[in-house]
PDB file of C-alpha atoms in Angstrom:
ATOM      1  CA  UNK A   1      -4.012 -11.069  84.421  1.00 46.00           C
ATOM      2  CA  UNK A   2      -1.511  -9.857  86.634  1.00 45.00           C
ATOM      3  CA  UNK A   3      -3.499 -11.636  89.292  1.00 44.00           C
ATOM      4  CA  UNK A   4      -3.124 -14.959  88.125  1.00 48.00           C
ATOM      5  CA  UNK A   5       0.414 -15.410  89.379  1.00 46.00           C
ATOM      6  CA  UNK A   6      -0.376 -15.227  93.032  1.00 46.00           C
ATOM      7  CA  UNK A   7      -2.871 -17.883  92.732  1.00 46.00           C
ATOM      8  CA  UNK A   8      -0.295 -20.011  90.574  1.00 47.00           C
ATOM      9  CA  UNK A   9       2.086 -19.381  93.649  1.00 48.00           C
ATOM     10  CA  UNK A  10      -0.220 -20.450  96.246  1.00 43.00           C
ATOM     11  CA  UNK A  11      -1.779 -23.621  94.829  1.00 44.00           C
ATOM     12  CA  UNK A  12       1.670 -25.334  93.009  1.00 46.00           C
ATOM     13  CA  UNK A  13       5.578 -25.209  93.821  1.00 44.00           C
ATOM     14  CA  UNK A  14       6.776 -22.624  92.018  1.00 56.00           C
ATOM     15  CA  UNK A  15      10.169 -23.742  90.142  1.00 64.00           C
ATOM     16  CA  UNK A  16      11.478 -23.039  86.719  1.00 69.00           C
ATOM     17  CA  UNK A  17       9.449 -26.046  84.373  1.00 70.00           C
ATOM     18  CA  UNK A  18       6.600 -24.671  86.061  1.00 75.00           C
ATOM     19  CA  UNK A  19       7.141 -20.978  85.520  1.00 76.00           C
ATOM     20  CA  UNK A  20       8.034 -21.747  81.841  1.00 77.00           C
ATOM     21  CA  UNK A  21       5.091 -24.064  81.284  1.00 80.00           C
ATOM     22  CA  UNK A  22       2.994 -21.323  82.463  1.00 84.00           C
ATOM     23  CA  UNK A  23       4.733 -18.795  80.641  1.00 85.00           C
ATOM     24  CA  UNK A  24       3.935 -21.033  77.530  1.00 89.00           C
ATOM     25  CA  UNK A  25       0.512 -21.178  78.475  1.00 89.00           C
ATOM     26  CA  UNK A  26      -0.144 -17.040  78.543  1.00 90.00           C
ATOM     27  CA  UNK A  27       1.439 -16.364  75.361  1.00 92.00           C
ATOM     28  CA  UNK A  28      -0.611 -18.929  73.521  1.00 93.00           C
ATOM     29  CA  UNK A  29      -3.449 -17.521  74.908  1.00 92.00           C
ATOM     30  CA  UNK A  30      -2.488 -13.658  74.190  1.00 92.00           C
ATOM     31  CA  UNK A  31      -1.827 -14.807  70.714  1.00 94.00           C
ATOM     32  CA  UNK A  32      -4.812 -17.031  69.687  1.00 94.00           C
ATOM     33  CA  UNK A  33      -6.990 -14.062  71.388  1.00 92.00           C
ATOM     34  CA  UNK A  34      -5.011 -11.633  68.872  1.00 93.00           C
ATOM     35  CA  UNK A  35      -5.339 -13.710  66.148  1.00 95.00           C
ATOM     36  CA  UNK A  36      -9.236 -14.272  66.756  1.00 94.00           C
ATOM     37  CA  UNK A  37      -9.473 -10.303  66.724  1.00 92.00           C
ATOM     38  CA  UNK A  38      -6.853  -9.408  64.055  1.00 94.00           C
ATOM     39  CA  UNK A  39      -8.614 -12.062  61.735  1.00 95.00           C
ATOM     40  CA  UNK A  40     -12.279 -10.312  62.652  1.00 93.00           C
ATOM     41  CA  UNK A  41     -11.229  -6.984  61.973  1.00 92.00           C
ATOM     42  CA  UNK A  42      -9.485  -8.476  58.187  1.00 94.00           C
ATOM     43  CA  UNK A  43     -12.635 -10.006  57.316  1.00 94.00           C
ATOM     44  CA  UNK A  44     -15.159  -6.994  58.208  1.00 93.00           C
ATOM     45  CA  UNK A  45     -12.292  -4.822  55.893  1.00 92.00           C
ATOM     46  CA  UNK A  46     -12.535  -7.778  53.296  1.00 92.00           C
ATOM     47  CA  UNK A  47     -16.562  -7.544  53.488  1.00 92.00           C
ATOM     48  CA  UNK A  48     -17.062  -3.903  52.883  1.00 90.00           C
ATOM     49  CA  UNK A  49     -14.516  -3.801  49.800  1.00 89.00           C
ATOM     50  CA  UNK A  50     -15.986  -6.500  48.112  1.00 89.00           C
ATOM     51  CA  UNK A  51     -19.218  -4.572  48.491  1.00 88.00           C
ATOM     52  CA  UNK A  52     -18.465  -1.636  47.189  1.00 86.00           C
ATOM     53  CA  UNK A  53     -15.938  -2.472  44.308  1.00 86.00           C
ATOM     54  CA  UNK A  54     -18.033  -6.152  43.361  1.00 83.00           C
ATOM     55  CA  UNK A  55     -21.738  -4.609  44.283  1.00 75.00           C
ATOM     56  CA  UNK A  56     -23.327  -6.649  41.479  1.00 79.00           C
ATOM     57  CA  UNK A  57     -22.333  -9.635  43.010  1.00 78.00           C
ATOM     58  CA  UNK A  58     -24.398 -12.149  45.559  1.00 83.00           C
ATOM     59  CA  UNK A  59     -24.210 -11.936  49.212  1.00 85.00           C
ATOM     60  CA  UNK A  60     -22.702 -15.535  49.824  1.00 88.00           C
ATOM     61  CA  UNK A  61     -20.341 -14.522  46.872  1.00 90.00           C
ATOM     62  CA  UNK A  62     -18.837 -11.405  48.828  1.00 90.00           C
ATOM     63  CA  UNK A  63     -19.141 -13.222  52.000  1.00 90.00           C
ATOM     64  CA  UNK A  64     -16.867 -16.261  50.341  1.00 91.00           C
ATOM     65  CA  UNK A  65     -14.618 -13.914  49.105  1.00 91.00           C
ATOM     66  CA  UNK A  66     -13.717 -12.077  52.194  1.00 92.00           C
ATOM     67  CA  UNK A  67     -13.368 -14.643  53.832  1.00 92.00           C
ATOM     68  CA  UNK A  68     -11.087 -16.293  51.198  1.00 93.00           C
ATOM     69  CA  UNK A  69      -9.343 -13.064  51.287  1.00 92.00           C
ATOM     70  CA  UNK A  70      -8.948 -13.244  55.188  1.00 92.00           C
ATOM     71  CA  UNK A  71      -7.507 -16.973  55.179  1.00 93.00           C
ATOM     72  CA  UNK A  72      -4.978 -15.889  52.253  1.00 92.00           C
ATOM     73  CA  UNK A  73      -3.715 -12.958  54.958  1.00 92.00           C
ATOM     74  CA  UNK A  74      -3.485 -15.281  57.786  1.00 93.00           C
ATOM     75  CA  UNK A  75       0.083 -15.493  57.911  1.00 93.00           C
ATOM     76  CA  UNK A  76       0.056 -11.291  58.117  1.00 94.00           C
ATOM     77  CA  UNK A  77      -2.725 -11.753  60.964  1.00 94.00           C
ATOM     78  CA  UNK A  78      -0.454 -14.572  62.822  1.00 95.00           C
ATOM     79  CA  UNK A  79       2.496 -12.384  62.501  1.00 95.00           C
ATOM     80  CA  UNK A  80       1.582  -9.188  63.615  1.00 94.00           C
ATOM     81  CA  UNK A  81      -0.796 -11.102  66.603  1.00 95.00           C
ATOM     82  CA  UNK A  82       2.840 -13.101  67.471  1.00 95.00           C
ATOM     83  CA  UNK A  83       4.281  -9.344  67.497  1.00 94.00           C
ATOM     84  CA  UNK A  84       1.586  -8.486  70.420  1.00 94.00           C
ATOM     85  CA  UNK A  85       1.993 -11.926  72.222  1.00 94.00           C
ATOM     86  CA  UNK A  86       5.568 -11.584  72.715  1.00 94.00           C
ATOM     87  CA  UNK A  87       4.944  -7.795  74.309  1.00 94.00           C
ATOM     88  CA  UNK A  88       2.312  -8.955  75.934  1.00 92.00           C
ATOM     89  CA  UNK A  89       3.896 -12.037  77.556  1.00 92.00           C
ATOM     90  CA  UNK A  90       7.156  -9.767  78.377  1.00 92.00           C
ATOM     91  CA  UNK A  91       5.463  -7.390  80.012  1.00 91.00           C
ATOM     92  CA  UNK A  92       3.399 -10.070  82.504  1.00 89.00           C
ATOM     93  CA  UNK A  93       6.501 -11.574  83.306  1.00 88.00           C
ATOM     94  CA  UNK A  94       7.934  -8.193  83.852  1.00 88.00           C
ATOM     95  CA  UNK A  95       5.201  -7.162  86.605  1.00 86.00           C
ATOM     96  CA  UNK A  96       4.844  -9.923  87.840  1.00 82.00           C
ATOM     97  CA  UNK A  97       8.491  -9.924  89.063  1.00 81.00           C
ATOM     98  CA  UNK A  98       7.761  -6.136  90.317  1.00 81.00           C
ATOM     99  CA  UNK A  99       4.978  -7.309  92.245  1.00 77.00           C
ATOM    100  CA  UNK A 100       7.616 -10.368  93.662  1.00 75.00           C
ATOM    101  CA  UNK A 101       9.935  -7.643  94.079  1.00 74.00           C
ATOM    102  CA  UNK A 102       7.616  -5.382  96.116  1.00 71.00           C
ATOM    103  CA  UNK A 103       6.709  -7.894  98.316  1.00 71.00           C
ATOM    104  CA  UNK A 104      10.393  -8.942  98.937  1.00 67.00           C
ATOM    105  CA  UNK A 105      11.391  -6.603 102.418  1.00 60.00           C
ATOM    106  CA  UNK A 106      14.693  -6.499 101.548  1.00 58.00           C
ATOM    107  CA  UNK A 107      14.242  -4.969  97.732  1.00 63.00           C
ATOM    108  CA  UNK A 108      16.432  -4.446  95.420  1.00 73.00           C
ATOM    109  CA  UNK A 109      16.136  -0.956  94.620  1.00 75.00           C
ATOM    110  CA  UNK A 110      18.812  -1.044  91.843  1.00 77.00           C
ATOM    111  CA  UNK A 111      16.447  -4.042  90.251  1.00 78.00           C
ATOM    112  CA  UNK A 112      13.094  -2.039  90.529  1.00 80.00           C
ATOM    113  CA  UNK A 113      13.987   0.685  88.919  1.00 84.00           C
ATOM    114  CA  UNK A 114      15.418  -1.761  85.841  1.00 87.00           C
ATOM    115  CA  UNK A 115      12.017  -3.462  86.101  1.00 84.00           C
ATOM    116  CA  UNK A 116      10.013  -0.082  86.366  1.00 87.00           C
ATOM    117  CA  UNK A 117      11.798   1.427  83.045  1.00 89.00           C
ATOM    118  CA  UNK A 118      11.301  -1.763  81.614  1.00 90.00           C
ATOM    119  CA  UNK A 119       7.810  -2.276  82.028  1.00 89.00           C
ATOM    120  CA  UNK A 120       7.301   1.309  80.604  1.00 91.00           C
ATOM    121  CA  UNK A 121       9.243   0.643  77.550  1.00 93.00           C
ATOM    122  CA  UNK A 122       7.498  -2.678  77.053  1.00 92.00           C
ATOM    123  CA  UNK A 123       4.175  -0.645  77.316  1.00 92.00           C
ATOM    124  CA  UNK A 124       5.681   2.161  74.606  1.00 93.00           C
ATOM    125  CA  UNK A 125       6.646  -0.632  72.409  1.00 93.00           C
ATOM    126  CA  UNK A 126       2.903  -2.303  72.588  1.00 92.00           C
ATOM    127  CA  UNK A 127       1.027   0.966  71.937  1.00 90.00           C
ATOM    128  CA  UNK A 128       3.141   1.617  68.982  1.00 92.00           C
ATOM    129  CA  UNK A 129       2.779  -1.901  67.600  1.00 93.00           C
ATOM    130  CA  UNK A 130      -1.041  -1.769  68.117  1.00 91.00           C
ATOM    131  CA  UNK A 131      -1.201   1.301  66.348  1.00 88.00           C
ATOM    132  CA  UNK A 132       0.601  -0.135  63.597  1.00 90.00           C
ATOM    133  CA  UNK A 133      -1.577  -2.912  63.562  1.00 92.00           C
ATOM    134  CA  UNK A 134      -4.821  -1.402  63.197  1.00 88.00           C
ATOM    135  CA  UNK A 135      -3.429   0.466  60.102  1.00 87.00           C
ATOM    136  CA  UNK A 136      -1.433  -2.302  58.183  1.00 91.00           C
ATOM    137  CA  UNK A 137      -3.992  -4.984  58.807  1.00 92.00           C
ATOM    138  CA  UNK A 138      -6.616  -2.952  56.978  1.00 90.00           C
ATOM    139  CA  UNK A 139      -4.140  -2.614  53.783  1.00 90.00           C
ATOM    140  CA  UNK A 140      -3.247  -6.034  53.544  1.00 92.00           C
ATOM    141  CA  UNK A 141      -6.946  -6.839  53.614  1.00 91.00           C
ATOM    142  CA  UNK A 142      -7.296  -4.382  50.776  1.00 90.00           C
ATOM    143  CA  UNK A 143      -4.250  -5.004  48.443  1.00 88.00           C
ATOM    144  CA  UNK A 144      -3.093  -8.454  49.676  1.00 86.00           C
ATOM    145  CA  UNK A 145       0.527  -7.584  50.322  1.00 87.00           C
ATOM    146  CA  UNK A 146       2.965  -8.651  53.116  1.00 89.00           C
ATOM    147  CA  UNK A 147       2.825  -7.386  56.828  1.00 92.00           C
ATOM    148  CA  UNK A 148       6.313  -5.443  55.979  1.00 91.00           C
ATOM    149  CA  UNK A 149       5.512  -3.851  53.125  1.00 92.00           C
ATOM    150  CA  UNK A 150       1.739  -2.841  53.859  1.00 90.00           C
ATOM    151  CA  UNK A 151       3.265  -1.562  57.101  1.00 90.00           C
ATOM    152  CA  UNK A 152       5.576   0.694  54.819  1.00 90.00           C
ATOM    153  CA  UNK A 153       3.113   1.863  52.339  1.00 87.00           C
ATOM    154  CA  UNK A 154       0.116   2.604  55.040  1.00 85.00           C
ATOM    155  CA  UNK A 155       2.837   4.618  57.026  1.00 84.00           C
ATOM    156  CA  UNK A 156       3.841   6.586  53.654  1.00 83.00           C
ATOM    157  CA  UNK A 157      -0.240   7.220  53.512  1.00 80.00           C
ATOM    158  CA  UNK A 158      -0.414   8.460  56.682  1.00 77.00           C
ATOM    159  CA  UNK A 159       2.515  10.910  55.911  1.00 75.00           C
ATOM    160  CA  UNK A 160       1.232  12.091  52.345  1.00 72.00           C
ATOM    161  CA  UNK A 161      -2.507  12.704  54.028  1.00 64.00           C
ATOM    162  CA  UNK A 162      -3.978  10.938  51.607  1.00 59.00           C
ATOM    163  CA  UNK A 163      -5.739   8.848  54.990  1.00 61.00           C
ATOM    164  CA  UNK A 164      -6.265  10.025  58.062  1.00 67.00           C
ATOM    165  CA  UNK A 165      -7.446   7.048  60.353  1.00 64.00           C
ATOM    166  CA  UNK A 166      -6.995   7.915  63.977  1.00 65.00           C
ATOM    167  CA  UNK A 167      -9.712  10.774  63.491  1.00 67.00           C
ATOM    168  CA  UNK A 168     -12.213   8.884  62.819  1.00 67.00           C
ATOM    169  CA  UNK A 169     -11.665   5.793  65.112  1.00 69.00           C
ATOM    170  CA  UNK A 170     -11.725   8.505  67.799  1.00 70.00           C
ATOM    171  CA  UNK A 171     -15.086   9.540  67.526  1.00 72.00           C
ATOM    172  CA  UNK A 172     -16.458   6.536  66.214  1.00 71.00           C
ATOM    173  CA  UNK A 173     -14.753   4.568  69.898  1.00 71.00           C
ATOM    174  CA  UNK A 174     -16.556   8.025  71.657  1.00 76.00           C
ATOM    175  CA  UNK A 175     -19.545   7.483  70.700  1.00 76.00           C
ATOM    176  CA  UNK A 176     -19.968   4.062  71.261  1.00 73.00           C
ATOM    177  CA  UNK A 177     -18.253   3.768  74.239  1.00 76.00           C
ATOM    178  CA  UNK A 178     -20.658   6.683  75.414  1.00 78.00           C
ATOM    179  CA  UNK A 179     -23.797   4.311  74.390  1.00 76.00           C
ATOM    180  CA  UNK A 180     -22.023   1.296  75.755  1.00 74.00           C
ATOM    181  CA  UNK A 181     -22.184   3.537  79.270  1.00 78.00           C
ATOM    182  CA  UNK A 182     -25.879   4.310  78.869  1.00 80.00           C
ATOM    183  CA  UNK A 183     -26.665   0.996  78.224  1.00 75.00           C
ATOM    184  CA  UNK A 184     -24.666  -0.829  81.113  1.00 73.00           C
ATOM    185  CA  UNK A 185     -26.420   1.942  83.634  1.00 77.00           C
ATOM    186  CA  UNK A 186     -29.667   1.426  82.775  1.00 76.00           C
ATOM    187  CA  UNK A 187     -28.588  -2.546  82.813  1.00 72.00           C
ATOM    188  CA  UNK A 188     -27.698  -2.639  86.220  1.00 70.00           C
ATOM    189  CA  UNK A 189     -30.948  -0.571  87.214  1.00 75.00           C
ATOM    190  CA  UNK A 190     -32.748  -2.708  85.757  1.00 70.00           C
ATOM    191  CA  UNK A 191     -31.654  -5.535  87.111  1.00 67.00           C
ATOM    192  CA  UNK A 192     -31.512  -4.503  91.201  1.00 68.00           C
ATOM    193  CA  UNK A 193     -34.601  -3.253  90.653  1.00 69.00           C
ATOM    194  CA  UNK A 194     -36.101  -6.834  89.696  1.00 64.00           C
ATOM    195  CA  UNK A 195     -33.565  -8.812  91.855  1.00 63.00           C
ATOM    196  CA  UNK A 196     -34.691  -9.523  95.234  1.00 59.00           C
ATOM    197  CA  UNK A 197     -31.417 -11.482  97.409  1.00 56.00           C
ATOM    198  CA  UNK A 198     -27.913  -9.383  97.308  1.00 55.00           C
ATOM    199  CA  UNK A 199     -26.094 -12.165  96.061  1.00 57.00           C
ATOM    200  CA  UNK A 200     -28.678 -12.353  92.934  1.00 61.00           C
ATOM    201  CA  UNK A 201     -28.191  -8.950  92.077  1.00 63.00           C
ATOM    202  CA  UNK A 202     -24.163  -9.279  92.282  1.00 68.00           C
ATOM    203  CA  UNK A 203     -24.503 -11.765  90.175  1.00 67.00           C
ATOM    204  CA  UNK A 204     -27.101 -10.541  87.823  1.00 67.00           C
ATOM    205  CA  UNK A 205     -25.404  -7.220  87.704  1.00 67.00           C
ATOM    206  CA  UNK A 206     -22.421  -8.837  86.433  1.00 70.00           C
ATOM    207  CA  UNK A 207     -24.095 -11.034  83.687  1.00 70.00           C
ATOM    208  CA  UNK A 208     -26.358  -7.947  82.681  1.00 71.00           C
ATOM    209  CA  UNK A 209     -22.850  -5.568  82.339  1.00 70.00           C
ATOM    210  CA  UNK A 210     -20.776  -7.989  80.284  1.00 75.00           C
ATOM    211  CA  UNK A 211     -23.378  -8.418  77.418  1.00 76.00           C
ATOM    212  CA  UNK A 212     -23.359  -4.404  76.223  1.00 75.00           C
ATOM    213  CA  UNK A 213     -19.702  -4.720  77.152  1.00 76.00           C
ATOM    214  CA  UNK A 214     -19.317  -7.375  74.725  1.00 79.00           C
ATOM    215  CA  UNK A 215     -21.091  -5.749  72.002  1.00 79.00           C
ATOM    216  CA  UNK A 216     -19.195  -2.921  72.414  1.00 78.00           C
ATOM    217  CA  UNK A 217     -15.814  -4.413  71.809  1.00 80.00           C
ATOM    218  CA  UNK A 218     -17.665  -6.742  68.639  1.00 83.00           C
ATOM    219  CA  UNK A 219     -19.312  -3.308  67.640  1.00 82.00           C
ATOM    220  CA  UNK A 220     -16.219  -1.093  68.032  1.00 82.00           C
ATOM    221  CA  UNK A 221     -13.948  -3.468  65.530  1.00 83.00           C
ATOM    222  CA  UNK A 222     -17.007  -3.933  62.994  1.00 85.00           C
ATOM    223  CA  UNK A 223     -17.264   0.489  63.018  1.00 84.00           C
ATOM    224  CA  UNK A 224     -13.235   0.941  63.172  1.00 83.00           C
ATOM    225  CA  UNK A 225     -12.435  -2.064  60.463  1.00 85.00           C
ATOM    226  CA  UNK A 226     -15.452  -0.502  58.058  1.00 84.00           C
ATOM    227  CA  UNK A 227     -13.956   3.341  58.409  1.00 85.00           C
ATOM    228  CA  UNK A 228     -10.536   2.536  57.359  1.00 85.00           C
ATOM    229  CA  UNK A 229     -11.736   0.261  54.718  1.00 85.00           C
ATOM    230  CA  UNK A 230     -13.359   3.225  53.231  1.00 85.00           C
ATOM    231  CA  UNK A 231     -10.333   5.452  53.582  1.00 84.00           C
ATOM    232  CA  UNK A 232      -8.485   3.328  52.532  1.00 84.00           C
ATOM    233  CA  UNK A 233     -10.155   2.272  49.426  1.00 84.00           C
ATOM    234  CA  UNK A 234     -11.029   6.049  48.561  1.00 84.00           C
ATOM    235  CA  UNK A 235      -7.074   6.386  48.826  1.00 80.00           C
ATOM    236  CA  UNK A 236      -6.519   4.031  46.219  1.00 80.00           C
ATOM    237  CA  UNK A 237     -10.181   4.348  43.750  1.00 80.00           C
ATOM    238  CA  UNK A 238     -11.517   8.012  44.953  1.00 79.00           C
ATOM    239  CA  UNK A 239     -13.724   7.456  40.961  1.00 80.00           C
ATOM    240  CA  UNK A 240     -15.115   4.525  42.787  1.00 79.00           C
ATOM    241  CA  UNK A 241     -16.976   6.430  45.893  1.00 78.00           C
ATOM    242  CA  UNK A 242     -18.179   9.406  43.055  1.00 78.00           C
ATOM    243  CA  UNK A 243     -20.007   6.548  41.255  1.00 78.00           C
ATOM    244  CA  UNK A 244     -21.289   5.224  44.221  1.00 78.00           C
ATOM    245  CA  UNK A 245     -22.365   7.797  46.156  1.00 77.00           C
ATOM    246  CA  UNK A 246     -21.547  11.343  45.249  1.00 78.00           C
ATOM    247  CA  UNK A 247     -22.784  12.768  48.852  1.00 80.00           C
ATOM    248  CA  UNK A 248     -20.437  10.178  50.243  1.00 76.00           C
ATOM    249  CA  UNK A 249     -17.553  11.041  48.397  1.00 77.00           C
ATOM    250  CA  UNK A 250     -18.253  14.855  48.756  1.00 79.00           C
ATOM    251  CA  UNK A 251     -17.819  13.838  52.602  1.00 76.00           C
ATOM    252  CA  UNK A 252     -14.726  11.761  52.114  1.00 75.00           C
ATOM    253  CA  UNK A 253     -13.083  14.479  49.795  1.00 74.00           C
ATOM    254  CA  UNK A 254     -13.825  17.024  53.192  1.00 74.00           C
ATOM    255  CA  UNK A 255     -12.348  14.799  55.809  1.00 69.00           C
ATOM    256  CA  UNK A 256      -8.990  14.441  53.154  1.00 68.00           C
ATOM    257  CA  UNK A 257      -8.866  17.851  53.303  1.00 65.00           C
ATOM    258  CA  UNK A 258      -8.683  18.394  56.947  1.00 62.00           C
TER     259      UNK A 258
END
C-alpha cells in the first residue's frame, strides 16, 4: 500500500481535496476489508456453537442461525473493524509522509524522528487492537454481548486461565502456513516446468502462488475462529464437551491445565 502514493503523486496534482479524498478512499477500503474478515471469522464461531450445543438440529437450521447470530453482532464487527481502519489509515498517512520526508534533501530531522516514534506507536497500538480482536469477537459470537464488555470479560478469561487462545492459534497458523509453503513450491515447479515463454511462467507463477495463498488466509480464520469457539464454549459449558466427546474433553481439560 505504501506504494500507492507515489503513483497518486505522479499521475494527479497533489493538493489537500485530493489528499483527503484519497485518504477517504483507503480507510473505506481498510474497513470494509475488516469488516468482510471480522464478520467471517463471527460466523465460523457462530457455526461450530450451534453445532455442538443445538446438534439435533438441521444443517440449514444451524447455518440460519449463525448467520442470524453474525448480522445481530454486526455493529461489534463494524466497530472493532472501524478501530483497525482508523490505525490503519494513520499509519499510511504516517509513512507516507516519512517516505516524502526522506526524499526531501533538506530533512527535517527534528520531524523524522516525530514521524519514526509515531509510526512505531501506531504499529504497537494495531498489534494490541488485533489481538484484542481476535479474542472479543469470538465471545460476542458466543454470548451476544457488546464489543466493551466482551472485551472485559474475555480479558478477565485470559487472566483466570480458564482459556488460553494464543497457544493454539500458534500452532494451528504453523502448521498451515508450513503446508501453505509446500504447496506454493511445488506450485511454481509445476508450473515452469509446463510453461514454455518467460513471460508465461511470470505470469503463471503468480496466478498458481496466490490460489494456496488464498486458501491459506480462508483456511487459517476457519481453524483459528473454530479453536477459540471451543475454548471458549468449554469455558462457559465444560458438561457440554464430556457429553459430547469424553476424549475431547479429556484433551481440553489438559490444555486448561497447562
Amino acid at each position: 500500500m505504501s506504494t500507492i502514493y507515489p503513483f497518486w503523486n505522479v499521475f494527479f496534482v497533489k493538493n489537500r481535496q485530493q489528499i483527503f479524498n484519497f485518504n477517504i478512499i483507503i480507510f473505506n477500503f481498510y474497513w470494509s476489508v475488516t469488516n468482510i474478515i471480522y464478520f467471517y471469522k463471527v460466523y465460523i464461531t457462530s457455526l461450530i456453537a450451534f453445532h455442538l450445543i443445538e446438534s439435533e438440529d438441521s444443517n440449514f437450521t444451524i447455518f440460519y442461525k449463525s448467520l442470524k447470530n453474525s448480522f445481530c453482532a454486526f455493529g461489534s464487527i463494524s466497530f472493532a473493524g472501524l478501530l483497525i481502519a482508523i490505525i490503519e489509515t494513520l499509519r499510511f498517512i504516517v509513512n507516507d509522509e516519512r517516505d516524502e520526508n526522506d526524499r526531501e534533501r533538506k530533512s527535517n530531522a527534528f520531524k523524522r524522528i516525530l514521524l519514526c516514534i509515531t509510526s512505531i506507536l501506531l504499529s504497537i497500538m494495531q498489534n494490541f487492537i488485533k489481538m484484542a480482536n481476535e479474542i472479543t469477537l469470538p465471545y460476542i459470537a458466543i454470548h451476544g454481548t457488546g464489543y466493551v464488555k466482551s472485551m472485559k470479560n474475555s480479558f478477565e478469561l485470559l487472566q483466570k486461565g480458564d482459556i488460553k487462545p494464543f497457544t493454539g492459534t500458534i500452532v494451528i497458523n504453523f502448521m498451515l502456513f508450513f503446508m501453505f509453503m509446500i504447496t506454493s513450491v511445488c506450485c511454481v515447479i509445476v508450473s515452469i516446468l509446463l510453461m514454455d515463454k518467460i513471460s508465461e511462467k511470470i505470469l503463471n507463477v503468480l496466478i498458481i502462488s496466490a490460489i494456496p495463498l488464498l486458501f491459506y488466509f480462508i483456511w487459517t480464520i476457519v481453524f483459528s475462529a473454530s479453536y477459540l469457539s471451543i475454548i471458549y464454549l468449554f469455558a462457559d459449558r465444560p458438561l457440554l464437551f464430556k457429553e459430547i466427546d469424553k476424549k475431547l474433553y479429556d484433551n481440553l481439560q489438559c490444555l486448561r491445565s497447562l
